[in-house]
Amino acid sequence: MALLKDVAGILRRNRMLGILDDVRMQELVALGRVSRFHENQTVFSKGDPGDCLYAIMKGQIAVSTSSEDGKTMLLNILNPGDVLGEIALIDGKDRTAGATALRPAELFRIDRPEFISFLERHPSLCIRMMGVLCERLRWVSENIEDAVFHDVPRRLARRILLLADTYGQKTSAGLRINQPVSQEALASMLGVTREMVNKSLRALRNAGAITYNKGFIIITNLHMLKDMAGESDDVP
C-alpha cells in the first residue's frame, strides 16, 4: 500500500494525470506495475510496438531518435513525474523514438488495453491528454523552425534557457543548471557537430552570458542570453 501511495504522489506531478481525483487516481494506479531499469538499459526502441505508457517514478530517461545512417538526436531528458510513450499508446502504432535510462530508474507501466479502457471511462482525461499532445506538437514545430531559420548560437542559447527552466537554481554566481550536460549531448540535442557546439559555447562565454565548466552551465547574464536567443525579457 505504501508503494501505491508513492506512485500516486509522483503521478500527481504530471500535468496530464495530476487532474485525477483520489478515487480515479487509485483506480489508475491499480491498473499498472513498476518496472526497473539499470543505467544505460533500453526502455524501448524506435519502431517498437506502442503497447504501454510509462510514468517515471525514479531516475532519468533520455528520449532520442536516429536515422538510417546511424545519426542520433537527443530529443529530451525526462525526470520523475514525466510520462513517456503516450503518442504510440494512443494510435497503437510503432514508437517514433527510443528511450534509455540515464541512471537506475523505476517506471510505472500501464499497458495499452487497460489505459484505453480507463480513458473511455473518464473522458475528461481524454480532453486533458489532447491538450498535452497539442503542446508536444507545438514544441516539435518550434524545434523545426529553430533548425530551419536560426543559427547554432541562437539555437544553443534557446536550449540552455529550456534546460534552465527545468534544472535552474539561483546561486551567487548566477542561474546554475544542476543537470550536467556534455558538449556531445548538446550537439545531439541540436542535431549538429560537437565542434559547432564548442564554438557557440565559446561565443556565449566570451559575451559574458554563461560560464561552462565540467559540464555545468551557469547563466551569468540572463537578459543577454534571452536577447541572444531572440526572446523578449520583461524584466526591467
Short mmCIF file of C-alpha atoms in Angstrom, two decimals:
data_model
loop_
_atom_site.label_atom_id
_atom_site.label_comp_id
_atom_site.label_asym_id
_atom_site.label_seq_id
_atom_site.Cartn_x
_atom_site.Cartn_y
_atom_site.Cartn_z
CA MET A 1 0.00 0.00 0.00
CA ALA A 2 2.88 2.38 0.74
CA LEU A 3 4.18 1.77 -2.78
CA LEU A 4 0.80 2.68 -4.28
CA LYS A 5 0.85 5.96 -2.33
CA ASP A 6 4.33 6.67 -3.70
CA VAL A 7 3.14 6.04 -7.25
CA ALA A 8 0.08 8.27 -6.84
CA GLY A 9 2.15 11.07 -5.34
CA ILE A 10 4.56 11.07 -8.26
CA LEU A 11 1.80 10.82 -10.87
CA ARG A 12 0.24 13.94 -9.35
CA ARG A 13 3.28 15.92 -10.54
CA ASN A 14 2.30 15.20 -14.13
CA ARG A 15 0.27 17.82 -15.99
CA MET A 16 -1.87 15.21 -17.68
CA LEU A 17 -2.51 12.74 -14.86
CA GLY A 18 -2.41 15.24 -11.98
CA ILE A 19 -6.02 16.31 -12.63
CA LEU A 20 -7.39 12.96 -11.41
CA ASP A 21 -9.16 12.94 -8.05
CA ASP A 22 -8.17 10.44 -5.37
CA VAL A 23 -10.67 7.76 -6.42
CA ARG A 24 -9.70 7.86 -10.10
CA MET A 25 -6.00 8.03 -9.23
CA GLN A 26 -6.30 4.87 -7.11
CA GLU A 27 -8.14 3.20 -9.97
CA LEU A 28 -5.35 4.14 -12.39
CA VAL A 29 -2.55 3.01 -10.07
CA ALA A 30 -4.25 -0.37 -9.62
CA LEU A 31 -4.00 -0.94 -13.39
CA GLY A 32 -0.22 -0.72 -13.59
CA ARG A 33 3.00 -2.12 -12.24
CA VAL A 34 6.52 -0.92 -11.56
CA SER A 35 9.36 -1.82 -13.95
CA ARG A 36 13.00 -1.27 -13.04
CA PHE A 37 15.83 -0.44 -15.42
CA HIS A 38 19.60 -0.35 -14.99
CA GLU A 39 21.76 2.58 -16.08
CA ASN A 40 22.05 2.67 -19.90
CA GLN A 41 19.36 0.00 -20.28
CA THR A 42 16.94 0.45 -23.17
CA VAL A 43 13.35 1.11 -22.12
CA PHE A 44 12.06 0.87 -25.69
CA SER A 45 13.49 1.41 -29.16
CA LYS A 46 12.26 3.37 -32.15
CA GLY A 47 9.95 1.12 -34.12
CA ASP A 48 8.87 -1.00 -31.13
CA PRO A 49 5.11 -1.58 -30.71
CA GLY A 50 3.35 1.15 -28.74
CA ASP A 51 1.97 -1.29 -26.20
CA CYS A 52 2.24 0.72 -22.97
CA LEU A 53 2.71 4.07 -21.28
CA TYR A 54 5.41 4.81 -18.70
CA ALA A 55 5.49 7.34 -15.87
CA ILE A 56 8.89 7.98 -14.29
CA MET A 57 8.98 7.38 -10.54
CA LYS A 58 12.73 7.45 -10.05
CA GLY A 59 15.77 8.10 -12.23
CA GLN A 60 16.17 9.87 -15.54
CA ILE A 61 15.28 8.85 -19.09
CA ALA A 62 16.77 10.07 -22.37
CA VAL A 63 14.44 10.17 -25.38
CA SER A 64 16.21 10.10 -28.74
CA THR A 65 15.69 9.31 -32.39
CA SER A 66 18.04 8.08 -35.07
CA SER A 67 18.34 7.99 -38.84
CA GLU A 68 19.03 5.03 -41.09
CA ASP A 69 22.67 6.08 -41.43
CA GLY A 70 23.18 5.96 -37.66
CA LYS A 71 22.91 9.65 -36.75
CA THR A 72 21.29 10.22 -33.36
CA MET A 73 19.42 13.23 -31.98
CA LEU A 74 18.63 13.65 -28.29
CA LEU A 75 15.05 14.92 -28.10
CA ASN A 76 14.53 15.27 -24.37
CA ILE A 77 15.65 14.30 -20.88
CA LEU A 78 12.77 13.26 -18.62
CA ASN A 79 12.57 13.18 -14.84
CA PRO A 80 10.27 11.82 -12.10
CA GLY A 81 6.67 12.81 -12.80
CA ASP A 82 7.16 12.87 -16.57
CA VAL A 83 5.27 10.50 -18.86
CA LEU A 84 6.64 8.86 -21.99
CA GLY A 85 5.23 6.66 -24.70
CA GLU A 86 1.82 8.31 -24.87
CA ILE A 87 1.82 9.03 -28.62
CA ALA A 88 2.27 5.42 -29.75
CA LEU A 89 -0.03 4.32 -26.94
CA ILE A 90 -2.93 6.34 -28.32
CA ASP A 91 -2.69 5.38 -32.00
CA GLY A 92 -1.32 1.89 -31.40
CA LYS A 93 1.44 2.35 -33.97
CA ASP A 94 5.18 1.92 -33.62
CA ARG A 95 7.32 4.07 -31.33
CA THR A 96 8.54 7.25 -33.02
CA ALA A 97 11.61 7.49 -30.75
CA GLY A 98 13.66 5.41 -28.35
CA ALA A 99 14.14 5.74 -24.58
CA THR A 100 17.15 4.81 -22.44
CA ALA A 101 17.74 5.00 -18.68
CA LEU A 102 20.50 7.52 -17.93
CA ARG A 103 20.66 6.22 -14.36
CA PRO A 104 18.91 3.41 -12.43
CA ALA A 105 15.19 4.02 -12.91
CA GLU A 106 11.79 2.90 -11.70
CA LEU A 107 8.96 3.36 -14.18
CA PHE A 108 5.27 2.86 -13.60
CA ARG A 109 3.90 0.94 -16.59
CA ILE A 110 0.30 0.78 -17.80
CA ASP A 111 -0.44 -1.48 -20.76
CA ARG A 112 -2.42 -0.11 -23.68
CA PRO A 113 -5.70 -2.09 -23.28
CA GLU A 114 -6.04 -1.07 -19.63
CA PHE A 115 -5.22 2.59 -20.29
CA ILE A 116 -7.56 2.90 -23.28
CA SER A 117 -10.38 1.41 -21.18
CA PHE A 118 -9.57 3.89 -18.42
CA LEU A 119 -9.78 6.78 -20.92
CA GLU A 120 -13.16 5.53 -22.14
CA ARG A 121 -14.46 5.58 -18.57
CA HIS A 122 -13.04 9.04 -17.86
CA PRO A 123 -13.43 11.32 -20.92
CA SER A 124 -12.18 14.38 -19.00
CA LEU A 125 -8.71 12.83 -19.09
CA CYS A 126 -9.04 12.45 -22.87
CA ILE A 127 -9.54 16.19 -23.18
CA ARG A 128 -6.55 16.88 -20.96
CA MET A 129 -4.44 14.44 -22.93
CA MET A 130 -5.39 16.18 -26.17
CA GLY A 131 -4.11 19.44 -24.69
CA VAL A 132 -0.80 17.87 -23.65
CA LEU A 133 -0.34 16.31 -27.10
CA CYS A 134 -1.06 19.69 -28.72
CA GLU A 135 1.65 21.23 -26.54
CA ARG A 136 4.01 18.49 -27.72
CA LEU A 137 3.14 19.27 -31.36
CA ARG A 138 3.83 22.96 -30.82
CA TRP A 139 7.19 22.05 -29.25
CA VAL A 140 8.08 19.92 -32.28
CA SER A 141 7.08 22.75 -34.64
CA GLU A 142 9.26 25.22 -32.73
CA ASN A 143 12.21 22.82 -32.98
CA ILE A 144 11.72 22.52 -36.72
CA GLU A 145 11.62 26.31 -37.06
CA ASP A 146 14.78 26.55 -34.95
CA ALA A 147 16.61 24.11 -37.20
CA VAL A 148 15.49 25.80 -40.42
CA PHE A 149 15.60 29.51 -39.61
CA HIS A 150 18.07 30.04 -36.74
CA ASP A 151 21.84 29.71 -36.49
CA VAL A 152 23.57 27.42 -33.98
CA PRO A 153 24.46 30.08 -31.35
CA ARG A 154 20.83 31.21 -31.16
CA ARG A 155 19.55 27.63 -31.01
CA LEU A 156 22.07 26.81 -28.30
CA ALA A 157 21.00 29.84 -26.28
CA ARG A 158 17.37 28.74 -26.55
CA ARG A 159 18.25 25.21 -25.47
CA ILE A 160 20.17 26.48 -22.44
CA LEU A 161 17.13 28.53 -21.43
CA LEU A 162 14.95 25.42 -21.70
CA LEU A 163 17.37 23.49 -19.51
CA ALA A 164 17.33 26.36 -17.01
CA ASP A 165 13.51 26.17 -16.82
CA THR A 166 13.80 22.57 -15.62
CA TYR A 167 17.11 22.45 -13.75
CA GLY A 168 17.96 26.07 -12.97
CA GLN A 169 18.86 27.11 -9.43
CA LYS A 170 19.73 30.64 -8.37
CA THR A 171 23.23 30.98 -6.90
CA SER A 172 25.55 33.87 -6.11
CA ALA A 173 27.32 33.22 -9.43
CA GLY A 174 24.11 33.21 -11.49
CA LEU A 175 21.43 30.74 -12.58
CA ARG A 176 23.10 27.33 -12.35
CA ILE A 177 21.81 24.38 -14.38
CA ASN A 178 22.15 21.48 -11.96
CA GLN A 179 21.95 18.86 -14.70
CA PRO A 180 25.44 18.28 -16.17
CA VAL A 181 25.34 18.42 -19.96
CA SER A 182 28.28 17.42 -22.11
CA GLN A 183 29.10 19.11 -25.39
CA GLU A 184 28.27 15.82 -27.11
CA ALA A 185 24.80 15.85 -25.52
CA LEU A 186 24.21 19.47 -26.53
CA ALA A 187 25.28 18.63 -30.08
CA SER A 188 22.87 15.68 -30.10
CA MET A 189 20.03 17.89 -28.85
CA LEU A 190 20.62 20.38 -31.66
CA GLY A 191 21.48 17.88 -34.38
CA VAL A 192 24.86 19.50 -35.08
CA THR A 193 28.51 18.60 -34.57
CA ARG A 194 30.39 18.87 -31.28
CA GLU A 195 32.76 21.36 -32.93
CA MET A 196 29.87 23.69 -33.73
CA VAL A 197 28.64 23.50 -30.14
CA ASN A 198 32.15 24.16 -28.83
CA LYS A 199 32.44 27.26 -30.99
CA SER A 200 29.00 28.53 -29.93
CA LEU A 201 29.67 27.89 -26.23
CA ARG A 202 32.88 29.85 -26.53
CA ALA A 203 30.97 32.74 -28.12
CA LEU A 204 28.42 32.73 -25.28
CA ARG A 205 31.21 32.65 -22.70
CA ASN A 206 33.16 35.44 -24.38
CA ALA A 207 29.99 37.56 -24.45
CA GLY A 208 29.62 37.10 -20.69
CA ALA A 209 26.26 35.30 -20.95
CA ILE A 210 27.35 31.98 -19.41
CA THR A 211 30.17 30.03 -17.85
CA TYR A 212 30.74 26.36 -18.66
CA ASN A 213 32.90 24.11 -16.52
CA LYS A 214 32.97 20.29 -16.34
CA GLY A 215 29.56 20.01 -17.96
CA PHE A 216 27.81 22.52 -15.71
CA ILE A 217 26.38 25.73 -17.18
CA ILE A 218 25.86 28.90 -15.16
CA ILE A 219 23.86 31.69 -16.77
CA THR A 220 25.67 34.81 -15.62
CA ASN A 221 23.63 37.28 -17.67
CA LEU A 222 20.05 36.08 -18.21
CA HIS A 223 18.97 39.23 -20.04
CA MET A 224 21.83 38.87 -22.53
CA LEU A 225 21.18 35.15 -23.07
CA LYS A 226 17.49 35.79 -23.76
CA ASP A 227 18.47 38.53 -26.19
CA MET A 228 20.87 36.15 -27.97
CA ALA A 229 18.08 33.55 -28.06
CA GLY A 230 15.70 36.05 -29.65
CA GLU A 231 13.35 36.02 -26.67
CA SER A 232 11.79 39.07 -25.08
CA ASP A 233 12.73 39.87 -21.50
CA ASP A 234 10.04 41.63 -19.48
CA VAL A 235 12.37 42.12 -16.54
CA PRO A 236 13.49 45.80 -16.46
#
